[in-house]
Short mmCIF file of C-alpha atoms in Angstrom, two decimals:
data_model
loop_
_atom_site.label_atom_id
_atom_site.label_comp_id
_atom_site.label_asym_id
_atom_site.label_seq_id
_atom_site.Cartn_x
_atom_site.Cartn_y
_atom_site.Cartn_z
CA UNK H 29 -22.11 3.83 5.95
CA UNK H 30 -24.60 6.25 7.44
CA UNK H 31 -24.15 9.76 6.53
CA UNK H 32 -26.34 12.30 8.80
CA UNK H 33 -29.50 14.62 7.32
CA UNK H 34 -30.61 17.81 8.38
CA UNK H 35 -33.90 18.30 7.63
CA UNK H 36 -33.59 16.78 3.84
CA UNK H 37 -30.05 17.43 3.54
CA UNK H 38 -27.17 15.48 4.04
CA UNK H 39 -24.95 17.74 6.56
CA UNK H 40 -21.64 18.86 5.11
CA UNK H 41 -18.22 19.12 6.29
CA UNK H 42 -17.67 22.79 5.83
CA UNK H 43 -13.80 22.20 4.61
CA UNK H 44 -13.96 19.51 2.01
CA UNK H 45 -17.38 18.67 1.20
CA UNK H 46 -17.92 15.38 2.82
CA UNK H 47 -21.12 14.26 3.58
CA UNK H 48 -20.74 14.19 7.53
CA UNK H 49 -20.59 10.22 9.38
CA UNK H 50 -20.18 8.97 12.64
CA UNK H 51 -19.76 5.03 11.96
CA UNK H 52 -16.58 4.52 9.84
CA UNK H 53 -13.20 6.20 11.65
CA UNK H 54 -11.41 4.78 8.56
CA UNK H 55 -13.85 6.35 5.80
CA UNK H 56 -14.63 10.23 4.43
CA UNK H 57 -17.11 12.84 6.05
CA UNK H 58 -16.07 10.76 9.59
CA UNK H 59 -16.30 12.99 12.74
CA UNK H 60 -16.41 11.37 16.37
CA UNK H 61 -20.15 13.25 17.74
CA UNK H 62 -22.06 15.56 14.65
CA UNK H 63 -24.23 18.27 16.15
CA UNK H 64 -27.17 19.26 13.79
CA UNK H 65 -25.75 23.23 13.36
CA UNK H 66 -23.70 23.44 10.62
CA UNK H 67 -20.26 24.47 10.50
CA UNK H 68 -18.89 21.92 11.68
CA UNK H 69 -15.67 19.83 9.89
CA UNK H 70 -14.42 15.85 9.52
CA UNK H 71 -11.58 14.35 11.23
CA UNK H 72 -8.94 14.75 8.30
CA UNK H 73 -9.88 18.24 7.84
CA UNK H 74 -9.63 19.45 11.70
CA UNK H 75 -6.51 17.44 12.19
CA UNK H 76 -4.71 19.37 9.41
CA UNK H 77 -7.05 23.11 10.34
CA UNK H 78 -5.73 22.83 14.04
CA UNK H 79 -2.55 20.03 13.92
CA UNK H 80 -0.98 21.25 10.23
CA UNK H 81 -1.32 17.42 10.06
CA UNK H 82 -3.33 14.95 7.87
CA UNK H 83 -5.68 11.08 8.71
CA UNK H 84 -6.07 8.82 6.25
CA UNK H 85 -9.39 8.02 4.30
CA UNK H 86 -10.42 5.39 2.17
CA UNK H 87 -12.63 5.15 -0.98
CA UNK H 88 -13.57 2.53 -2.38
CA UNK H 89 -11.83 1.68 -6.43
CA UNK H 90 -15.02 3.09 -8.37
CA UNK H 91 -14.96 6.40 -6.05
CA UNK H 92 -11.07 6.53 -6.06
CA UNK H 93 -11.44 6.34 -10.45
CA UNK H 94 -14.09 8.79 -10.45
CA UNK H 95 -11.92 10.81 -8.38
CA UNK H 96 -8.62 10.70 -10.60
CA UNK H 97 -10.74 11.54 -13.34
CA UNK H 98 -10.18 15.16 -13.06
CA UNK H 99 -6.94 15.56 -12.74
CA UNK H 100 -6.14 15.21 -15.96
CA UNK H 101 -7.71 18.19 -16.50
CA UNK H 102 -5.86 20.02 -13.90
CA UNK H 103 -2.72 21.83 -13.98
CA UNK H 104 -0.61 19.08 -11.48
CA UNK H 105 1.82 17.61 -10.58
CA UNK H 106 1.15 13.88 -9.27
CA UNK H 107 3.35 12.24 -7.03
CA UNK H 108 2.65 8.85 -7.25
CA UNK H 109 3.00 6.77 -3.84
CA UNK H 110 3.59 2.89 -3.53
CA UNK H 111 4.84 0.32 -1.26
CA UNK H 112 7.86 -1.14 -1.58
CA UNK H 113 6.68 -4.24 0.33
CA UNK H 114 3.74 -4.98 -1.67
CA UNK H 115 4.61 -2.86 -5.06
CA UNK H 116 2.14 -4.61 -7.08
CA UNK H 117 0.02 -4.53 -4.98
CA UNK H 118 0.06 -1.01 -4.41
CA UNK H 119 0.99 0.13 -7.87
CA UNK H 120 -2.33 2.23 -9.98
CA UNK H 121 -2.15 0.90 -12.63
CA UNK H 122 -5.09 2.48 -14.12
CA UNK H 123 -3.18 6.26 -13.63
CA UNK H 124 -1.72 7.06 -16.57
CA UNK H 125 -5.06 7.54 -18.56
CA UNK H 126 -6.47 9.59 -15.66
CA UNK H 127 -3.46 12.10 -15.50
CA UNK H 128 -3.67 13.09 -19.39
CA UNK H 129 -0.23 14.97 -19.38
CA UNK H 130 0.48 15.93 -15.99
CA UNK H 131 3.85 14.99 -14.94
CA UNK H 132 4.19 11.99 -12.55
CA UNK H 133 6.87 11.56 -9.75
CA UNK H 134 6.85 7.99 -8.66
CA UNK H 135 7.50 8.39 -5.21
CA UNK H 136 8.73 4.51 -3.67
CA UNK H 137 8.92 4.39 -0.19
CA UNK H 138 9.37 1.32 2.64
CA UNK H 139 13.02 1.47 0.98
CA UNK H 140 13.68 1.23 5.16
CA UNK H 141 12.33 -2.61 5.11
CA UNK H 142 14.71 -3.83 2.82
CA UNK H 143 18.53 -5.07 4.21
CA UNK H 144 20.91 -2.45 4.16
CA UNK H 145 23.91 -4.79 1.96
CA UNK H 146 20.81 -4.23 -0.59
CA UNK H 147 21.93 -2.47 -4.06
CA UNK H 148 19.70 0.44 -4.83
CA UNK H 149 20.53 0.61 -8.43
CA UNK H 150 19.42 -2.55 -9.27
CA UNK H 151 16.40 -1.57 -6.67
CA UNK H 152 15.75 1.58 -8.87
CA UNK H 153 16.09 -0.36 -12.16
CA UNK H 154 13.89 -3.46 -11.18
CA UNK H 155 10.87 -0.70 -10.24
CA UNK H 156 11.72 1.36 -13.48
CA UNK H 157 10.63 -1.88 -15.13
CA UNK H 158 8.11 -2.94 -13.31
CA UNK H 159 6.64 0.65 -13.97
CA UNK H 160 6.81 0.06 -17.53
CA UNK H 161 5.49 -3.16 -17.53
CA UNK H 162 2.32 -1.79 -15.44
CA UNK H 163 1.84 1.12 -18.22
CA UNK H 164 3.13 4.07 -16.28
CA UNK H 165 5.41 7.00 -17.69
CA UNK H 166 7.06 8.80 -14.71
CA UNK H 167 8.98 11.98 -14.63
CA UNK H 168 10.98 10.40 -11.90
CA UNK H 169 11.18 7.97 -9.55
CA UNK H 170 12.37 8.65 -5.82
CA UNK H 171 13.82 5.66 -3.60
CA UNK H 172 12.19 6.34 0.30
CA UNK H 173 11.22 6.03 3.61
CA UNK H 174 8.34 8.32 5.15
CA UNK H 175 9.61 6.29 8.58
CA UNK H 176 13.32 7.32 8.64
CA UNK H 177 13.11 10.73 6.35
CA UNK H 178 15.22 8.49 3.71
CA UNK H 179 14.77 10.53 0.17
CA UNK H 180 12.76 12.85 1.41
CA UNK H 181 14.87 15.83 0.62
CA UNK H 182 15.76 14.50 -2.63
CA UNK H 183 11.70 13.97 -3.26
CA UNK H 184 11.10 17.82 -2.11
CA UNK H 185 14.08 18.71 -4.43
CA UNK H 186 12.09 16.18 -7.17
CA UNK H 187 8.68 18.35 -6.78
CA UNK H 188 10.55 22.43 -6.41
CA UNK H 189 11.50 21.78 -9.52
CA UNK H 190 8.96 20.37 -11.45
CA UNK H 191 5.72 21.85 -9.80
CA UNK H 192 5.77 25.54 -11.23
CA UNK H 193 2.61 27.13 -11.54
CA UNK H 194 1.31 23.41 -10.97
CA UNK H 195 -0.81 22.08 -7.28
CA UNK H 196 0.51 19.18 -5.83
CA UNK H 197 -1.74 15.13 -6.26
CA UNK H 198 -0.82 12.97 -3.68
CA UNK H 199 -2.56 9.91 -4.05
CA UNK H 200 -1.96 5.80 -3.59
CA UNK H 201 -3.11 3.04 -2.20
CA UNK H 202 -4.05 2.56 1.71
CA UNK H 203 -1.86 2.17 4.46
CA UNK H 204 1.43 3.39 1.75
CA UNK H 205 2.25 6.56 3.70
CA UNK H 206 0.91 8.63 1.57
CA UNK H 207 -0.50 11.37 5.50
CA UNK H 208 3.80 10.99 6.58
CA UNK H 209 4.22 12.66 2.96
CA UNK H 210 2.01 15.23 2.70
CA UNK H 211 2.61 16.19 6.22
CA UNK H 212 6.19 16.61 4.58
CA UNK H 213 4.65 18.52 1.91
CA UNK H 214 2.46 21.15 5.10
CA UNK H 215 5.42 21.90 6.56
CA UNK H 216 7.57 22.12 3.80
CA UNK H 217 6.00 24.83 1.57
CA UNK H 218 2.88 25.78 3.97
CA UNK H 219 3.32 29.36 6.87
CA UNK H 220 3.08 26.84 9.99
CA UNK H 221 2.80 30.22 12.06
CA UNK H 222 -0.72 31.20 9.89
CA UNK H 223 -3.54 29.06 10.50
CA UNK H 224 -4.25 26.52 7.64
CA UNK H 225 -7.93 25.83 6.92
CA UNK H 226 -9.11 23.79 4.41
CA UNK H 227 -11.22 24.62 0.87
CA UNK H 228 -11.41 23.16 -2.37
CA UNK H 229 -12.26 24.86 -5.87
CA UNK H 230 -15.46 25.46 -7.14
CA UNK H 231 -16.20 22.18 -9.75
CA UNK H 232 -13.89 19.10 -7.57
CA UNK H 233 -15.18 16.05 -6.04
CA UNK H 234 -16.20 16.65 -2.07
CA UNK H 235 -13.10 14.12 -1.25
CA UNK H 236 -9.92 15.61 -1.99
CA UNK H 237 -8.98 17.96 0.32
CA UNK H 238 -7.04 21.18 -0.76
CA UNK H 239 -4.70 22.25 1.28
CA UNK H 240 -3.30 26.00 0.62
CA UNK H 241 0.38 26.65 0.13
CA UNK H 242 2.04 30.15 0.70
CA UNK H 243 2.23 30.74 -3.16
CA UNK H 244 -1.73 30.47 -3.87
CA UNK H 245 -1.37 27.45 -5.13
CA UNK H 246 -2.36 23.78 -3.17
CA UNK H 247 -1.35 19.95 -2.17
CA UNK H 248 -4.36 17.84 -3.09
CA UNK H 249 -4.78 15.18 -0.16
CA UNK H 250 -6.72 12.30 -2.05
CA UNK H 251 -8.52 9.29 -0.11
CA UNK H 252 -6.55 6.46 -0.45
CA UNK H 253 -7.51 3.68 -3.07
CA UNK H 254 -8.79 0.06 -1.01
CA UNK H 255 -7.38 -2.89 -3.23
CA UNK H 256 -9.97 -5.77 -1.14
CA UNK H 257 -6.56 -7.54 -3.71
CA UNK H 258 -4.13 -7.35 -0.76
CA UNK H 259 -4.15 -9.08 2.22
CA UNK H 260 -3.52 -5.99 3.90
CA UNK H 261 -7.42 -5.20 3.42
CA UNK H 262 -8.68 -8.69 4.65
CA UNK H 263 -6.81 -8.77 8.04
CA UNK H 264 -8.02 -7.57 11.52
CA UNK H 265 -6.38 -4.44 12.86
CA UNK H 266 -4.48 -6.75 15.71
CA UNK H 267 -3.03 -8.56 12.22
CA UNK H 268 -2.49 -6.21 10.37
CA UNK H 269 0.28 -4.66 13.60
CA UNK H 270 1.44 -8.07 12.20
CA UNK H 271 1.65 -8.64 9.02
CA UNK H 272 3.25 -4.90 8.00
CA UNK H 273 7.17 -5.29 8.81
CA UNK H 274 8.62 -2.14 10.91
CA UNK H 275 11.92 -3.77 11.47
CA UNK H 276 13.93 -4.43 8.14
CA UNK H 277 13.53 -7.60 6.95
CA UNK H 278 15.43 -10.80 8.07
CA UNK H 279 14.82 -13.39 5.03
CA UNK H 280 14.27 -16.42 5.78
CA UNK H 281 16.48 -19.69 3.87
CA UNK H 282 14.94 -22.97 3.44
CA UNK H 283 16.80 -25.81 1.43
CA UNK H 284 13.51 -27.64 1.06
CA UNK H 285 13.14 -31.14 -0.82
CA UNK H 286 9.97 -31.76 -3.40
CA UNK H 287 6.81 -32.61 -1.75
CA UNK H 288 7.88 -30.06 1.63
CA UNK H 289 5.16 -26.99 2.72
CA UNK H 290 6.10 -24.48 4.78
CA UNK H 291 3.34 -22.34 6.33
CA UNK H 292 3.18 -18.65 6.86
CA UNK H 293 1.35 -18.53 10.00
CA UNK H 294 -2.32 -19.89 9.07
CA UNK H 295 -2.37 -17.23 6.45
CA UNK H 296 -1.42 -18.69 2.95
CA UNK H 297 0.90 -21.47 2.32
CA UNK H 298 3.55 -22.09 0.17
CA UNK H 299 4.16 -26.17 -1.64
CA UNK H 300 7.65 -27.44 -2.96
CA UNK H 301 5.53 -30.05 -5.70
CA UNK H 302 8.48 -30.64 -7.97
CA UNK H 303 11.86 -30.07 -8.42
CA UNK H 304 15.64 -30.59 -7.46
CA UNK H 305 16.41 -29.87 -3.57
CA UNK H 306 17.21 -26.09 -3.87
CA UNK H 307 16.61 -23.13 -1.24
CA UNK H 308 13.80 -20.65 -1.17
CA UNK H 309 13.98 -17.59 0.58
CA UNK H 310 11.28 -16.35 2.83
CA UNK H 311 10.61 -12.58 2.61
CA UNK H 312 7.70 -11.19 5.13
CA UNK H 313 7.29 -9.89 8.51
CA UNK H 314 9.14 -10.74 11.77
CA UNK H 315 6.31 -11.07 13.61
CA UNK H 316 4.98 -14.18 11.29
CA UNK H 317 6.23 -17.47 11.99
CA UNK H 318 7.05 -20.22 9.66
CA UNK H 319 6.21 -23.43 9.94
CA UNK H 320 7.34 -26.70 8.00
CA UNK H 321 5.68 -29.79 7.38
CA UNK H 322 5.37 -32.27 4.17
CA UNK H 323 3.37 -31.76 1.61
CA UNK H 324 0.73 -35.14 2.10
CA UNK H 325 -0.24 -33.92 5.47
CA UNK H 326 -0.61 -29.75 4.91
CA UNK H 327 -4.10 -29.82 4.61
CA UNK H 328 -4.81 -32.53 8.00
CA UNK H 329 -2.59 -29.72 9.91
CA UNK H 330 -3.91 -26.98 8.62
CA UNK H 331 -7.82 -27.74 9.46
CA UNK H 332 -6.48 -29.24 12.98
CA UNK H 333 -4.02 -25.52 13.92
CA UNK H 334 -5.30 -22.61 12.14
CA UNK H 335 -6.01 -20.14 14.28
CA UNK H 336 -3.91 -21.76 16.99
CA UNK H 337 -0.68 -23.07 15.89
CA UNK H 338 -0.65 -21.37 12.87
CA UNK H 339 -1.38 -18.12 13.80
CA UNK H 340 -2.53 -15.56 13.26
CA UNK H 341 -5.03 -15.23 12.45
CA UNK H 342 -6.77 -16.22 15.29
CA UNK H 343 -9.54 -19.09 15.26
CA UNK H 344 -11.92 -16.61 15.92
CA UNK H 345 -11.45 -14.44 12.73
CA UNK H 346 -10.24 -17.21 10.33
CA UNK H 347 -14.31 -17.41 9.52
CA UNK H 348 -14.13 -13.37 8.25
CA UNK H 349 -11.17 -14.12 5.81
CA UNK H 350 -12.16 -15.94 2.45
CA UNK H 351 -11.12 -19.83 1.40
CA UNK H 352 -8.35 -20.10 0.11
CA UNK H 353 -7.06 -20.83 -3.98
CA UNK H 354 -4.42 -23.39 -5.32
CA UNK H 355 -1.94 -21.15 -6.97
CA UNK H 356 0.49 -23.23 -9.18
CA UNK H 357 3.76 -21.49 -10.87
CA UNK H 358 6.23 -22.91 -12.59
CA UNK H 359 10.00 -21.17 -11.79
CA UNK H 360 11.68 -21.57 -14.68
CA UNK H 361 15.78 -22.49 -15.09
CA UNK H 362 18.53 -20.03 -14.18
CA UNK H 363 15.86 -17.67 -13.41
CA UNK H 364 16.06 -15.76 -9.79
CA UNK H 365 11.70 -15.44 -9.33
CA UNK H 366 9.69 -14.24 -6.55
CA UNK H 367 6.57 -14.95 -5.45
CA UNK H 368 4.41 -12.29 -4.46
CA UNK H 369 1.47 -12.35 -1.57
CA UNK H 370 -0.17 -8.89 -2.27
CA UNK H 371 -0.03 -7.41 1.29
CA UNK H 372 1.84 -10.46 3.03
CA UNK H 373 5.79 -10.68 1.40
CA UNK H 374 7.39 -12.97 -1.31
CA UNK H 375 9.06 -15.71 -1.51
CA UNK H 376 12.68 -16.62 -3.72
CA UNK H 377 13.35 -18.98 -5.33
CA UNK H 378 17.43 -19.72 -5.33
CA UNK H 379 17.49 -23.06 -8.21
CA UNK H 380 19.20 -22.88 -11.34
CA UNK H 381 16.99 -26.05 -11.99
CA UNK H 382 13.37 -24.42 -11.88
CA UNK H 383 10.52 -25.79 -9.61
CA UNK H 384 7.17 -26.70 -9.70
CA UNK H 385 5.47 -24.50 -6.94
CA UNK H 386 2.09 -23.37 -5.21
CA UNK H 387 0.85 -20.74 -3.25
CA UNK H 388 -2.41 -21.38 -1.54
CA UNK H 389 -4.25 -17.48 0.14
CA UNK H 390 -7.24 -16.66 0.56
CA UNK H 391 -9.48 -15.49 -2.78
CA UNK H 392 -8.89 -12.21 -4.23
CA UNK H 393 -5.73 -11.78 -2.68
CA UNK H 394 -3.09 -11.21 -5.51
CA UNK H 395 -0.76 -13.77 -6.19
CA UNK H 396 1.64 -13.60 -8.99
CA UNK H 397 5.17 -14.53 -10.11
CA UNK H 398 7.35 -11.93 -11.06
CA UNK H 399 11.47 -11.29 -10.94
CA UNK H 400 12.90 -10.84 -7.87
CA UNK H 401 13.40 -7.61 -6.56
CA UNK H 402 16.18 -8.97 -4.22
#
């Protein structure tokens, strides 16, 4: 990413201080057109100032952790927003050592994707257990949906109850709904009749945007962290729309014999290697086609039809994805387990007799076995 220079100095956003650049719309300091004079602001600051809205930007993991390291020294209330559809892929496992003794609210977004018959107490207990395993200490867990405006009143009440004289830091990975949350906070805590301007504290990293509130404190917008282990970071924008579900998931149940394979488009493959006949439930976007075949001819089928019958991705974008890696798991007897592929969804093993299974996915994508979510 190229920064524009003014003489020998980098031209910086007069709002947040990020170096201005014209190449990466998702990156920090993006501006569609850069003039040589000073006093310009990036698109994110422009949207805050003129539309009272935050635009998402992204940074890599090292940059994100560098920014997080400052929160522990400040008086902050941290809202950690994660994606329920991609919980293990979007949770910031190292957050605790950076925030110090500051309280953390875990906002679990996209609950609207789960079936309406879901037992929400069980989901909350599941989240609590997963957060504990990830080393997170949370003051409160709030299940919510930014898209459907579910649970946001409760989240705002938690912020009001716990904020005191603290600034509110909002942290999360890319594509988890962070901007929607910040925009709701702005509308609830800022005077929309007054022009919002961006500012920053002396010594604050240049990549955070401090949005002033009515009481002299700030909502601090941190860029979204990019995790390369999430499938959402690997695909084209056109394929991203297909793998990220917009509507409630419609689970697809398959009764499988050992030696059968299910392709999830051309993005991943599930093998039932060994075990008694049993059912597996696929929780993936409705825009993805599931294709059943015999394990013995799965390699041949993929070689012949990837990017055509097995799509997305298209044949043109296939070369941009890493080669597949095989992950083998032994599903224990009597235990309901998910085979989770970060950013793509999960497969629930329903049988009581146990099974030997394998997942094929691009190298680097997080693939794990976990306690069943649903």
